[in-house]
Short mmCIF file of C-alpha atoms in Angstrom, two decimals:
data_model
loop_
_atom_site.label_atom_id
_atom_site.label_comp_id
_atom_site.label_asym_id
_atom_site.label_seq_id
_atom_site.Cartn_x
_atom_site.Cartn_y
_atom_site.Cartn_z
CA UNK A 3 0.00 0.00 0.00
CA UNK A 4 1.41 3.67 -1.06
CA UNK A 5 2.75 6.02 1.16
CA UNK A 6 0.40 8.81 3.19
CA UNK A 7 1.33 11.85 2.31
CA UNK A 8 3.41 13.92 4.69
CA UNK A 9 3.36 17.19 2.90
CA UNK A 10 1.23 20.17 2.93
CA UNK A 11 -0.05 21.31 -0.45
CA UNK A 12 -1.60 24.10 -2.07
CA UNK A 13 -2.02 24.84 -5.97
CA UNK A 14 -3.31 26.75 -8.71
CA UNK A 15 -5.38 25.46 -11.85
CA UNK A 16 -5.59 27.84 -14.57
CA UNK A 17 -8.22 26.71 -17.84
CA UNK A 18 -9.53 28.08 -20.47
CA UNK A 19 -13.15 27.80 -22.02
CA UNK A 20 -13.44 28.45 -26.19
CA UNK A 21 -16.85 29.21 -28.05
CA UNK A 22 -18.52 27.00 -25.10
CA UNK A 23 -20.23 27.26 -21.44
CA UNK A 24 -18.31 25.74 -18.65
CA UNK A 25 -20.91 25.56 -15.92
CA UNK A 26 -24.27 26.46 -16.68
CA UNK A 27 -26.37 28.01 -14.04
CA UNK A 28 -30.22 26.79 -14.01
CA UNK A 29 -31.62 29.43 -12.03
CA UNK A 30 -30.49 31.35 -14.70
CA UNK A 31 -31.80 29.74 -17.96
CA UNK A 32 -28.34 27.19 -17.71
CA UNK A 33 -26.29 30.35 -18.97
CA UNK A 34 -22.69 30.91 -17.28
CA UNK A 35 -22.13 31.76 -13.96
CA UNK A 36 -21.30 35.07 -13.55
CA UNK A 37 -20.76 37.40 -10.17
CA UNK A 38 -23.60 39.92 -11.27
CA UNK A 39 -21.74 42.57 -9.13
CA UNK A 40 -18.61 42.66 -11.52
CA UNK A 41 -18.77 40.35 -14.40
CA UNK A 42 -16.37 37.74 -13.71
CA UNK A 43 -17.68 34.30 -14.71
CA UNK A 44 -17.98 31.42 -11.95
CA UNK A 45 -17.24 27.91 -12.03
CA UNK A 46 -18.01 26.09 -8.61
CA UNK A 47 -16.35 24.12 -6.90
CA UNK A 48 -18.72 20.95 -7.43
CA UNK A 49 -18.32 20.80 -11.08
CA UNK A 50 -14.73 20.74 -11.17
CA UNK A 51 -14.78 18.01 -8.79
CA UNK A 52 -17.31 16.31 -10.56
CA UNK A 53 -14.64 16.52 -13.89
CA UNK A 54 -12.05 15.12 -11.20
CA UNK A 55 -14.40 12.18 -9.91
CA UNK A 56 -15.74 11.61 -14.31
CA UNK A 57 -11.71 10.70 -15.17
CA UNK A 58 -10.98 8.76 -11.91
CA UNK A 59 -14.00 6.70 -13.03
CA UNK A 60 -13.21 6.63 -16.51
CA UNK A 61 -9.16 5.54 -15.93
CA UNK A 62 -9.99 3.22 -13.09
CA UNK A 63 -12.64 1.40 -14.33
CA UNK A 64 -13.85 1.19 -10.65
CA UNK A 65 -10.68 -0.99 -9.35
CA UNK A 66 -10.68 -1.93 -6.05
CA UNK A 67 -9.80 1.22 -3.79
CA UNK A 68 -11.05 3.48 -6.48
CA UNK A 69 -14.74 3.46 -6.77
CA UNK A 70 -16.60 6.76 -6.72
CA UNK A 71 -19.74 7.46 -4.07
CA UNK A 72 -21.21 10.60 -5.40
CA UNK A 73 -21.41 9.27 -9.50
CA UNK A 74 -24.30 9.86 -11.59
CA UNK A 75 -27.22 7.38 -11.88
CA UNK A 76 -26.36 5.68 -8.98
CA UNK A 77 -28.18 5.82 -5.67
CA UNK A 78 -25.77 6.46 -2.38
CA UNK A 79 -27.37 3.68 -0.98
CA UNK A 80 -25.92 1.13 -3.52
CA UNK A 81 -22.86 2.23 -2.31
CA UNK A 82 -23.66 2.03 1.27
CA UNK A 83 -24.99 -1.81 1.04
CA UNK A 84 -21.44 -2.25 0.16
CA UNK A 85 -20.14 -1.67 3.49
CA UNK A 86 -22.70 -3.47 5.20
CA UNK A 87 -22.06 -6.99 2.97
CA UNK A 88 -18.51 -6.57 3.08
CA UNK A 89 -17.98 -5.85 6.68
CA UNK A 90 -21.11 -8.18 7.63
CA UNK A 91 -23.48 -5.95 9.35
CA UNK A 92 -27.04 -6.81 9.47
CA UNK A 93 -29.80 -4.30 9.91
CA UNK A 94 -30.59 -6.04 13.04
CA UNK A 95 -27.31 -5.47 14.50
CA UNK A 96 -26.99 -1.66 12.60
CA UNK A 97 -30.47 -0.74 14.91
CA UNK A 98 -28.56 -1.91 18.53
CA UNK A 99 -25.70 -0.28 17.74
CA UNK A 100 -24.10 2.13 19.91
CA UNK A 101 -21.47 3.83 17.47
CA UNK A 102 -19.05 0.98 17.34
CA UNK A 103 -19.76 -0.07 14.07
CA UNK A 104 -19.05 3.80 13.08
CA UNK A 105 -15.47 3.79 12.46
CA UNK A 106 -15.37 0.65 10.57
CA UNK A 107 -17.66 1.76 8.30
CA UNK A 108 -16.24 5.05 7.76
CA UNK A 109 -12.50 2.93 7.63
CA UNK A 110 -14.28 1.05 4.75
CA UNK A 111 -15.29 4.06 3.07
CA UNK A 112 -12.40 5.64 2.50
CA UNK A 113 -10.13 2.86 1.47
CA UNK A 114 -12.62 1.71 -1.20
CA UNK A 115 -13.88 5.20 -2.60
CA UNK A 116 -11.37 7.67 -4.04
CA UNK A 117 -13.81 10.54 -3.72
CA UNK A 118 -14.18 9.84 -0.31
CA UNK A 119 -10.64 9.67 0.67
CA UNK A 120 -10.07 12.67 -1.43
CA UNK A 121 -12.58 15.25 -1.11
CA UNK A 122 -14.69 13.79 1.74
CA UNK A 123 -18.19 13.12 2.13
CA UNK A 124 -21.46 13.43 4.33
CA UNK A 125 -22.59 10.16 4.31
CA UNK A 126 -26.19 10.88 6.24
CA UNK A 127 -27.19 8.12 4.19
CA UNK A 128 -26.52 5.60 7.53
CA UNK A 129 -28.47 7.66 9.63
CA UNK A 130 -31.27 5.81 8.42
CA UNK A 131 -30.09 2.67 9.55
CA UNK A 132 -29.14 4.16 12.98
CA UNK A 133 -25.17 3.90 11.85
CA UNK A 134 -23.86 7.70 11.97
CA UNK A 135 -20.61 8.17 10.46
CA UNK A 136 -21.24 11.86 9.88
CA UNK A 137 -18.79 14.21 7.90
CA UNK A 138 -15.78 12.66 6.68
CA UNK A 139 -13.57 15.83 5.99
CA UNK A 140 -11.71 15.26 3.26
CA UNK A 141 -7.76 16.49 2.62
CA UNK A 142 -8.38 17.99 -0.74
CA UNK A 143 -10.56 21.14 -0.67
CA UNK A 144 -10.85 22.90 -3.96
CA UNK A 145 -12.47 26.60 -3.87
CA UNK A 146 -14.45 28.49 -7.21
CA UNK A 147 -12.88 29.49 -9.84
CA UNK A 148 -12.86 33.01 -11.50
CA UNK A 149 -12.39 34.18 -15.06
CA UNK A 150 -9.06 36.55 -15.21
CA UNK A 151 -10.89 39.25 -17.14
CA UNK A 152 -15.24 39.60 -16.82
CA UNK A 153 -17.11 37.33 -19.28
CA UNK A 154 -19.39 38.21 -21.95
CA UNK A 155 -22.31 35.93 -22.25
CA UNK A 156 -23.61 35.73 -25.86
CA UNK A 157 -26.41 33.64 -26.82
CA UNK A 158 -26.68 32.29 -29.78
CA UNK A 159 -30.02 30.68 -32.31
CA UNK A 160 -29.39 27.73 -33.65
CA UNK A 161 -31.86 25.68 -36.09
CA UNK A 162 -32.67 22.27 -36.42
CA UNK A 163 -34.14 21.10 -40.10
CA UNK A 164 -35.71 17.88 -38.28
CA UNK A 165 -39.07 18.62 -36.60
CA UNK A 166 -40.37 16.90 -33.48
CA UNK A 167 -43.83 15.69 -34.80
CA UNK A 168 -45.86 15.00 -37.93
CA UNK A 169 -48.03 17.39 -37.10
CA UNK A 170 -44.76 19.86 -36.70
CA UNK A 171 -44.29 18.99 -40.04
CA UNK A 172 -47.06 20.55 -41.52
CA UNK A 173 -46.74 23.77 -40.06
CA UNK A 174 -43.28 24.24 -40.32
CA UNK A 175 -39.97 22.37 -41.82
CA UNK A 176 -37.31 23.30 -38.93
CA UNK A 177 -36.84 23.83 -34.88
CA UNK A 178 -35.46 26.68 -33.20
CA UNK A 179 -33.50 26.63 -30.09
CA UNK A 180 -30.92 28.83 -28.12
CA UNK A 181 -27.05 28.16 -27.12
CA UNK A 182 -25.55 30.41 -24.20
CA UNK A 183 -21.83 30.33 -24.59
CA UNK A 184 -18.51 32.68 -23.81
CA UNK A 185 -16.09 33.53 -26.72
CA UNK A 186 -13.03 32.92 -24.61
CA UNK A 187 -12.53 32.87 -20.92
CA UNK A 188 -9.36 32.27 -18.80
CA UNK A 189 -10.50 30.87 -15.30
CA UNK A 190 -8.29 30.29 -12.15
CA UNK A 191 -9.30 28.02 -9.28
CA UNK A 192 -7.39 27.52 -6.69
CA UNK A 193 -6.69 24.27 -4.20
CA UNK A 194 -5.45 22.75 -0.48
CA UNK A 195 -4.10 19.77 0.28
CA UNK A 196 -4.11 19.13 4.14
CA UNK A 197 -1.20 16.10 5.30
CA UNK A 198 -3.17 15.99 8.78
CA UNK A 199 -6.52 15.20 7.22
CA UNK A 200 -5.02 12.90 5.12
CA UNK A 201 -2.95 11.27 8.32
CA UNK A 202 -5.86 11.30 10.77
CA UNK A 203 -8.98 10.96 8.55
CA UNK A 204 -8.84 9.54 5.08
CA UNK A 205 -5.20 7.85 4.30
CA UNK A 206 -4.71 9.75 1.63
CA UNK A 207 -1.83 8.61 -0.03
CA UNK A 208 1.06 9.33 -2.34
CA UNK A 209 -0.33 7.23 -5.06
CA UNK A 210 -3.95 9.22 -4.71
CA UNK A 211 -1.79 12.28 -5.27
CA UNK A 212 -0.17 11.14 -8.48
CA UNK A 213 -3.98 10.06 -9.65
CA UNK A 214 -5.58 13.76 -8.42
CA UNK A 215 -2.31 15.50 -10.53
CA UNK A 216 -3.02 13.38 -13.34
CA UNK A 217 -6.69 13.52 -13.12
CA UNK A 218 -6.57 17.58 -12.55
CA UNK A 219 -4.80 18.04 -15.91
CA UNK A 220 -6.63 15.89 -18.02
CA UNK A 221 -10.40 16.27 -16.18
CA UNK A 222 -11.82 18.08 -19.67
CA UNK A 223 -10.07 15.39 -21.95
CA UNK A 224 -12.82 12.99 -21.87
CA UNK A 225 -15.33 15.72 -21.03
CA UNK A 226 -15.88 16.92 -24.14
CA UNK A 227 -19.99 18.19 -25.92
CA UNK A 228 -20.89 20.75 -28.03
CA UNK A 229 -22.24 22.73 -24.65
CA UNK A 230 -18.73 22.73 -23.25
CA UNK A 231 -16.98 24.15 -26.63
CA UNK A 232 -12.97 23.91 -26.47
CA UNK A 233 -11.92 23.66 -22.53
CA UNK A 234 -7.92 22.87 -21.79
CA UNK A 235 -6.23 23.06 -18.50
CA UNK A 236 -3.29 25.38 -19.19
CA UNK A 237 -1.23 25.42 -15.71
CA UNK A 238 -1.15 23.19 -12.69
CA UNK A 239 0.84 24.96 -10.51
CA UNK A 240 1.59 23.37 -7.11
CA UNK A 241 3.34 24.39 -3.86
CA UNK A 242 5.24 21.47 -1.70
CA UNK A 243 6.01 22.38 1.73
CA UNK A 244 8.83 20.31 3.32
CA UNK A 245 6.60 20.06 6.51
CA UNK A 246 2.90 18.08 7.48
CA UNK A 247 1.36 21.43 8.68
CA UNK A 248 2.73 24.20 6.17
CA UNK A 249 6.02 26.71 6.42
CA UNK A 250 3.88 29.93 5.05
CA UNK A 251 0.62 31.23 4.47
CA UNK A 252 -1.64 30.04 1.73
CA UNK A 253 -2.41 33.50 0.21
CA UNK A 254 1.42 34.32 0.04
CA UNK A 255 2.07 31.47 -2.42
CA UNK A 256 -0.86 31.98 -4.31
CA UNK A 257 -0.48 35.88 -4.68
CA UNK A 258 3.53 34.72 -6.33
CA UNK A 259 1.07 33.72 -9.12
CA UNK A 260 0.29 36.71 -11.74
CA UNK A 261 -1.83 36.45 -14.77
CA UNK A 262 -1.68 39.94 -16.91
CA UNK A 263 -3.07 40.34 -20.47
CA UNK A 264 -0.54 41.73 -23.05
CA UNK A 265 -3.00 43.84 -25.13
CA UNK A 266 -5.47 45.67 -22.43
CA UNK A 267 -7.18 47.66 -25.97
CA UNK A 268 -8.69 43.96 -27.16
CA UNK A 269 -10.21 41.86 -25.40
CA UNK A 270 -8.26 38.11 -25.14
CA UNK A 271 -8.91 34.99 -27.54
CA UNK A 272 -6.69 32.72 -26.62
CA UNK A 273 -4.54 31.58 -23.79
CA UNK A 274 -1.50 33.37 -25.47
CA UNK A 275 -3.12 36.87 -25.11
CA UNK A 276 -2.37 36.34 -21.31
CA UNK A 277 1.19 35.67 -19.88
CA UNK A 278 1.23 33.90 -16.49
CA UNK A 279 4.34 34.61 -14.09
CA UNK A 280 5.10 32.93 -10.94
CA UNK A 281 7.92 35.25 -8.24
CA UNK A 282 9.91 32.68 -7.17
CA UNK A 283 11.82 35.27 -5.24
CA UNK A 284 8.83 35.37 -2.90
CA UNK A 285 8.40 31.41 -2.14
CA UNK A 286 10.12 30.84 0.93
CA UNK A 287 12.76 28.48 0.55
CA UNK A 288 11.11 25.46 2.75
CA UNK A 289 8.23 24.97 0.14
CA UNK A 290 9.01 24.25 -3.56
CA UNK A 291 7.23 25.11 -6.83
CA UNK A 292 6.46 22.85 -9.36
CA UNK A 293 4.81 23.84 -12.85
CA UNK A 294 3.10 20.50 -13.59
CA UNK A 295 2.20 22.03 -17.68
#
């Protein structure tokens, strides 16, 4: 079994979103996010976690140790009967118990579920059956991400020359319908890796933190639609302190990180209309940077 980690963490993602919409907001008619009080568009943290959790699924093949809880069409409780066959505990036995059985199914949790052992979980789920494991907090915490510059939101008509109906058909010999998109948008999210959670809590381990690296880059490779348009993750830029609890402030290292558009009189089109610096000057010398891309 692989290594826990021992090292404090933070990092920087920086992608880009072409001709597309990167996280639709449905109280808004699905079009981007956007902070109405200055412009900037708004990807949460849930959907780039989901694009984490998609690849892990999608390399893994759910191999033992690397299932996924929260996955789409799949009911928690699936998930949950899991622990109770594998660690043989009957609902008779779940109803007189008196928070023993807690732990081990929590233990089981995280060893078998990536997403667990990564990001956490609230599994109220066992509440139901009188086993309360309550909120496994996960090691890896990854905040929204911002666009660099404030978005434009077009939306554009498209047409359809199939109809829905016959009766469509006589009326009419095409469909209308609408797609919300942004012509180019830079986005920066930023991340934390704790070595205590991952030491007292979930086991997070060395080989979980090659998969999240790998997983991080590549999370819009095999995400591809025609809603999404053209997204690439540009940078992955992470900060390794030498020690289990940090040697500086978050914020320092992440303000070392500068993204500044070379023509301010046009707006930006592609990732090369922006040049991203890192001060290495400022990063004390007991964490190191690494520029995964």
């Amino acid at each position: 079994m692989s290594e826990i980690i021992k090292n404090r963490y933070e990092f920087v993602i920086l992608f880009d979103v072409e001709n597309g919409n990167p996280n639709g907001d449905p109280d808004a008619g699905n079009m981007p996010r956007i902070d109405a009080e200055t412009g900037y568009g708004i990807v949460t943290d849930v959907c780039l976690k989901r694009k984490i959790r998609n690849y892990v699924e999608t390399v893994k093949a759910d191999s033992e140790g690397y299932k996924i809880y929260i996955k789409d069409g799949v009911p928690l409780n699936t998930s949950d009967k899991l622990a109770y066959k594998e660690l043989g505990i009957t609902e008779e036995e779940a109803q007189k118990s008196k928070g023993e059985k807690d732990s081990k199914i929590r233990d089981f949790m995280c060893e078998n579920f990536f997403d667990i052992r990564t990001f956490g979980a609230v599994m109220t789920t066992f509440v139901k059956a009188k086993l309360n494991c309550g909120q496994v907090r996960g090691p890896v915490q990854i905040g929204f991400a911002r666009s660099v510059d404030p978005i434009v939101q077009q939306e554009i008509t498209i047409t359809r020359v199939a109809v829905t109906t016959e009766k469509d058909f006589e009326k009419k010999d095409n469909e209308m319908g609408r797609k919300h998109i942004i012509p180019y948008a830079l986005y920066r999210a930023e991340g934390y890796i704790s070595a205590n959670l991952a030491k007292t809590v979930t086991k997070f381990s060395e080989k979980d933190l090659e998969l999240l690296w790998e997983a991080i880059i590549n999370m819009f490779e095999h995400d591809h639609s025609a809603a999404r348009g053209k997204m690439s993750v540009r940078e992955l830029i992470v900060f390794k302190h030498i020690s289990e609890f940090g040697n500086t402030q978050a914020y320092k290292l992440f303000d070392t990180v500068t993204i500044k558009r070379n023509d301010e009189t046009k707006p930006a089109r592609k990732y090369a209309d922006y040049t991203v610096s890192v001060d290495i000057e400022k990063i004390p010398k007991e964490v190191q940077c690494i520029r995964m891309i």
